[in-house]
Coordinates of C-alpha atoms in Angstrom, one line a residue:
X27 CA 0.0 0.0 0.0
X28 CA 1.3 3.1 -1.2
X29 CA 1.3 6.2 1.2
X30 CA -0.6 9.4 0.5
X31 CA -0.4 12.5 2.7
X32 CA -2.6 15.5 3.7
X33 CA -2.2 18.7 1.8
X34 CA -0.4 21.6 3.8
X35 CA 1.4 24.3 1.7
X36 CA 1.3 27.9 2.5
X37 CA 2.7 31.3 1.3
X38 CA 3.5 34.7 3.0
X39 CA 5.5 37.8 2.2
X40 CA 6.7 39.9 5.3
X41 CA 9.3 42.1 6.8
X42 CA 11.8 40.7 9.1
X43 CA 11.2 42.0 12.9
X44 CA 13.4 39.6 14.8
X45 CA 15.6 36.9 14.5
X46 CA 16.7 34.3 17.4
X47 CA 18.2 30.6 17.6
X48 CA 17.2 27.6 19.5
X49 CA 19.9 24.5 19.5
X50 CA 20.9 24.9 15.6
X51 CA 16.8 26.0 14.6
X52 CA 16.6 29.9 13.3
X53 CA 13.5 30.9 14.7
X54 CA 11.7 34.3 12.9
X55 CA 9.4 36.8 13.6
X56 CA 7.5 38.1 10.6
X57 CA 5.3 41.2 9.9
X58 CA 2.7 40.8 7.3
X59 CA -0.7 42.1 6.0
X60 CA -3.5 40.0 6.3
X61 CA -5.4 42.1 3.8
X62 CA -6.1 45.8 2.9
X63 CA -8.5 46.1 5.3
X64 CA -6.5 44.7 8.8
X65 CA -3.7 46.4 10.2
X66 CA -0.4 44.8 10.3
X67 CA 0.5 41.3 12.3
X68 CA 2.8 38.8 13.4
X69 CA 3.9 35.6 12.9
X70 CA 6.6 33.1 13.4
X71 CA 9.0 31.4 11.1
X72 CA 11.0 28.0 11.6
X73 CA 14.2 27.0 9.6
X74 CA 15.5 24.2 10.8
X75 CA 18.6 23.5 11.0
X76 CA 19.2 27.2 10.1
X77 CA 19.1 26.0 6.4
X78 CA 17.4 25.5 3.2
X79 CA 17.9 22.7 0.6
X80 CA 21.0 21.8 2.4
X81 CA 22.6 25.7 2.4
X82 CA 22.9 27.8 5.3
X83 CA 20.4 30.9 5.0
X84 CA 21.3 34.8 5.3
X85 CA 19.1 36.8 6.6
X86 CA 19.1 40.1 8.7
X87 CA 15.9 42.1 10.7
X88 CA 14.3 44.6 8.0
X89 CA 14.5 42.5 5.5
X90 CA 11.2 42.3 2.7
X91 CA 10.9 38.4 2.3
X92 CA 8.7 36.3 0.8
X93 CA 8.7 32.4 2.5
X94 CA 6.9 29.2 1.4
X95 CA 6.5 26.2 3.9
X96 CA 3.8 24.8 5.8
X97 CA 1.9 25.0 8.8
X98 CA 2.5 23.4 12.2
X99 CA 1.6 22.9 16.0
X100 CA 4.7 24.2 18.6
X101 CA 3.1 22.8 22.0
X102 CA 4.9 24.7 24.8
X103 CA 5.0 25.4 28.6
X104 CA 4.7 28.5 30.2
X105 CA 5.1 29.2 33.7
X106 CA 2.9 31.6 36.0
X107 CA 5.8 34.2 36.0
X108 CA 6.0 34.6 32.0
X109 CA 2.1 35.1 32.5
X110 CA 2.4 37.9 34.6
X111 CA 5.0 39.4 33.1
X112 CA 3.0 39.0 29.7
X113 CA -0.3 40.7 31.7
X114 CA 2.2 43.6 32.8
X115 CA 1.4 42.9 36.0
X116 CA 3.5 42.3 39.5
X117 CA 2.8 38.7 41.0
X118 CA 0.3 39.6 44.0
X119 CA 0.7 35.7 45.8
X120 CA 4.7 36.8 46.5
X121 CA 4.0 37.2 50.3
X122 CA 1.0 34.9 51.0
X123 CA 0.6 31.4 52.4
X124 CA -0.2 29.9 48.6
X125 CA 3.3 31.3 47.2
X126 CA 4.7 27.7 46.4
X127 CA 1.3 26.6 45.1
X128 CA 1.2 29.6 42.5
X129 CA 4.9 29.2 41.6
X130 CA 4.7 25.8 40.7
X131 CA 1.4 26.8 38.2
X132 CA 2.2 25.6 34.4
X133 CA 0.2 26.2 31.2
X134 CA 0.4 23.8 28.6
X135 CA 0.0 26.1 25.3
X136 CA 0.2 25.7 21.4
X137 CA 0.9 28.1 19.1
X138 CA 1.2 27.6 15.1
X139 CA 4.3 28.9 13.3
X140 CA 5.4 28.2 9.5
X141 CA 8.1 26.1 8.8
X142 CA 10.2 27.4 6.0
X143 CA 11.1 25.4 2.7
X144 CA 11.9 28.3 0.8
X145 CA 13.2 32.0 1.1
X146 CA 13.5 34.7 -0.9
X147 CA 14.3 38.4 -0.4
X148 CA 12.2 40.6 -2.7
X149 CA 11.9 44.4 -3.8
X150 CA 8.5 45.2 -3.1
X151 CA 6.0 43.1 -1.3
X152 CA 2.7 41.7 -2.7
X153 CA 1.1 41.5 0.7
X154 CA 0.8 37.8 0.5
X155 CA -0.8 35.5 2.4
X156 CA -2.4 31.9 1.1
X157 CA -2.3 28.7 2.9
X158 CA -4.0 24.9 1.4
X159 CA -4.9 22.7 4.0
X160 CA -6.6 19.2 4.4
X161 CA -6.9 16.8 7.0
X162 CA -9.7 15.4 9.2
X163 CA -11.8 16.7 11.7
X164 CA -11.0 16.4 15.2
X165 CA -12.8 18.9 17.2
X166 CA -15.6 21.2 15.5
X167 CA -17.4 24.1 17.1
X168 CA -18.8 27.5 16.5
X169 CA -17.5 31.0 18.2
X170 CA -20.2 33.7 17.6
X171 CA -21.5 33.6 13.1
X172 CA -18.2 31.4 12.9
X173 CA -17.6 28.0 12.4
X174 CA -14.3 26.1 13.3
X175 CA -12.6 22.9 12.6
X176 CA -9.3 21.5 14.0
X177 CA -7.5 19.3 11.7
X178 CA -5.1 17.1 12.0
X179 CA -3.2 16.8 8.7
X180 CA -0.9 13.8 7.7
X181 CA 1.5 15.7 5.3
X182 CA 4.1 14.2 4.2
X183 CA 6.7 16.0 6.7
X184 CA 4.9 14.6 9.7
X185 CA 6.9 12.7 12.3
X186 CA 6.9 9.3 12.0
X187 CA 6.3 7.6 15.5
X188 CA 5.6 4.1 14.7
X189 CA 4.3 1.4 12.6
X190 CA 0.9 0.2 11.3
X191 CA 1.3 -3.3 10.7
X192 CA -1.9 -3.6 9.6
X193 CA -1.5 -1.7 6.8
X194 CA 2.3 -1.7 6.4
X195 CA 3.0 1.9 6.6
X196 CA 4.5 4.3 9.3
X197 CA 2.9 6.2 12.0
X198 CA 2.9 9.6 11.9
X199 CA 2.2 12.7 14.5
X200 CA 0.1 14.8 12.9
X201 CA 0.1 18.6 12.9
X202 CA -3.0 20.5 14.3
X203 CA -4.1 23.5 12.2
X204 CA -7.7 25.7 12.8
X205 CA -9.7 26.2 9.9
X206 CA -12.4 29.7 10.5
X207 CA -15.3 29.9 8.1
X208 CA -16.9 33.4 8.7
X209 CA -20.4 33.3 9.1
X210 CA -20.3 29.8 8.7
X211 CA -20.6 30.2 5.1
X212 CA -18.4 29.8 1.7
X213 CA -20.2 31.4 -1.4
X214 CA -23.4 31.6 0.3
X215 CA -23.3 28.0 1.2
X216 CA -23.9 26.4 5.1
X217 CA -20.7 24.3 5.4
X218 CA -21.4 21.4 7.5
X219 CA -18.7 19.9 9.7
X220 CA -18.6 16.6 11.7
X221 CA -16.1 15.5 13.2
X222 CA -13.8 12.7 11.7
X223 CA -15.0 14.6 8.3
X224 CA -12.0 15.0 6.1
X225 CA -11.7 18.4 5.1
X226 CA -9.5 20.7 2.3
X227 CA -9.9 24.7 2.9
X228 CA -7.9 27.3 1.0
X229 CA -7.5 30.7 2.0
X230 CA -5.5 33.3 4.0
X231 CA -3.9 33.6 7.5
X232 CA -5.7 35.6 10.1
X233 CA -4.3 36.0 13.3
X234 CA -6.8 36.4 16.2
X235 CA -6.0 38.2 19.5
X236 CA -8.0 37.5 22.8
X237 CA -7.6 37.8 26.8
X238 CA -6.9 35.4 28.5
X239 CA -7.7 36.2 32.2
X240 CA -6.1 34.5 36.0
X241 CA -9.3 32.3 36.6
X242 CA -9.2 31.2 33.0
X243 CA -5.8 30.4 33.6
X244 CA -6.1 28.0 36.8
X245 CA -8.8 26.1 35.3
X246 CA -6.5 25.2 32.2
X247 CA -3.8 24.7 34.7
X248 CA -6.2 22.2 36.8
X249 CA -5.6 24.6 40.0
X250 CA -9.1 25.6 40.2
X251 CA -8.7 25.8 43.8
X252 CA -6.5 28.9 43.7
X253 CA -9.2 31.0 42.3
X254 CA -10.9 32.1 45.7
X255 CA -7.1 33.4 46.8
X256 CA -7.3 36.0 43.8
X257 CA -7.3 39.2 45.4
X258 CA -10.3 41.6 44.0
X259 CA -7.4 44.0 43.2
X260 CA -6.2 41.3 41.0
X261 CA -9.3 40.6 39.4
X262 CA -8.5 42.4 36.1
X263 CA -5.7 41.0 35.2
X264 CA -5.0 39.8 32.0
X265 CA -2.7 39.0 29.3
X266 CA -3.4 39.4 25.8
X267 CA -2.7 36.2 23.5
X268 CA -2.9 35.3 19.4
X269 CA -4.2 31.9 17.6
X270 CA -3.1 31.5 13.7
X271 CA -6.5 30.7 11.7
X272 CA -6.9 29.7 8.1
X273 CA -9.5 31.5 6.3
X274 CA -11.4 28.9 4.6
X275 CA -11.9 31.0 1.1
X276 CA -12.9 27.6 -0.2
X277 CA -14.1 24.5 1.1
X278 CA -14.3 20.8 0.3
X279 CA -15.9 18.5 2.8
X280 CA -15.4 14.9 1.8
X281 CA -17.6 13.1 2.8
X282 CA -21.3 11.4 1.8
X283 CA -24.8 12.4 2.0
X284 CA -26.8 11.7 5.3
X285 CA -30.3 10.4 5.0
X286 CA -30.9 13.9 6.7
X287 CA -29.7 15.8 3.8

């Protein structure tokens, strides 16, 4: 049995804001356009390695470039410190009986960066930004008009983690990518979603900001407990925090029709 993969291709031209290692990965931070209409925003790049087709990249902040790659998951930790610091705020528990309990407060979070095939400089930039993506259906849900899917695409630079004897072919991790469908509609059409639907969208990057507050934080943190020792001077505290969507433009849903339908 041959192996096929999930599409996951994506484009974006930019200027250069900041450049940082980690081990022999060149991590970048990117400012593009989303459209005409949204003020600037940010994203990360990923070259590992620090190269590209086996040759070491150049590359220097305010520089117009123009990357192709694709999309991935970065799972992280942060601590309660880097959340405060993030929120601007001074750590209020310093002094108190729950000090160790707050200190030892960690957030699992996941952010979506672009891992770079190729790089270019260019002149002028074309304010792009266009990503393909298919994969199937994990989670599906709706946030106001909008409906979301989480994918989890199978491309073909997936990690493999195993082996399916079954079907004689690897294992892979997959990477997690949120499709947005404003409205909940493509051309005038209701797009239906279910999960374990496998689904292709094209479209652009949009970058969502949000608050995320203290109580929100505990209760991702499983340390519910800690919310009756916020202080009410505490109580607005916030940080402010970014997901990577694709704009589904266009959608496929494979799949067949329910007796519903």
């Amino acid at each position: 049995m041959e192996e096929r993969f999930d599409l996951n291709r994506t484009q974006v031209s930019g200027v250069v804001q900041r450049i940082w290692d980690y081990g022999e990965d060149i991590f970048v931070r990117l400012e593009f356009v989303p459209d005409e209409d949204r003020p600037s925003r940010y994203i990360t790049l990923k070259i590992p390695g620090g190269m590209i087709d086996g040759q070491f990249v150049t590359i220097q902040p305010g520089e117009l470039i123009q990357v192709e790659g694709y999309l991935a998951d970065a799972p992280y930790t942060e601590s309660i410190q880097e959340f405060f610091r993030d929120a601007k705020a001074k750590p209020f528990y310093a002094d108190t009986d729950e000090a160790a309990a707050w200190e030892q407060i960690e957030i699992e979070r996941v952010g979506t960066q672009i891992v770079v095939t190729t790089l270019a400089s260019i002149n002028s930039d074309p304010r792009l930004t266009s990503a393909t993506i298919q994969g199937v259906v994990v989670r599906s849900w709706t946030g106001g008009a909008d409906s979301f899917a989480r994918l989890a695409i199978y491309d073909q630079h997936t990690e493999i983690i195993g082996h399916n004897e079954k079907k004689g072919l690897p294992r892979r991790k997959p990477h997690y990518v949120t499709v947005r469908i404003p409205g909940g509609e493509v051309d005038g059409k209701k797009i239906v979603i279910h999960k374990r639907n496998r689904l292709r969208a094209s479209g652009h990057l949009h970058i969502h900001f949000y608050r995320q507050t203290l109580p929100q934080i505990l209760e991702r943190a499983d340390k519910k407990g800690l919310i009756k020792t916020i202080p009410s001077k505490a109580d607005g505290i916030y940080a402010v925090r970014d997901s990577l969507y694709v704009i589904g433009v266009s959608v496929i849903v494979f799949a067949k029709r329910t007796s519903k339908q």
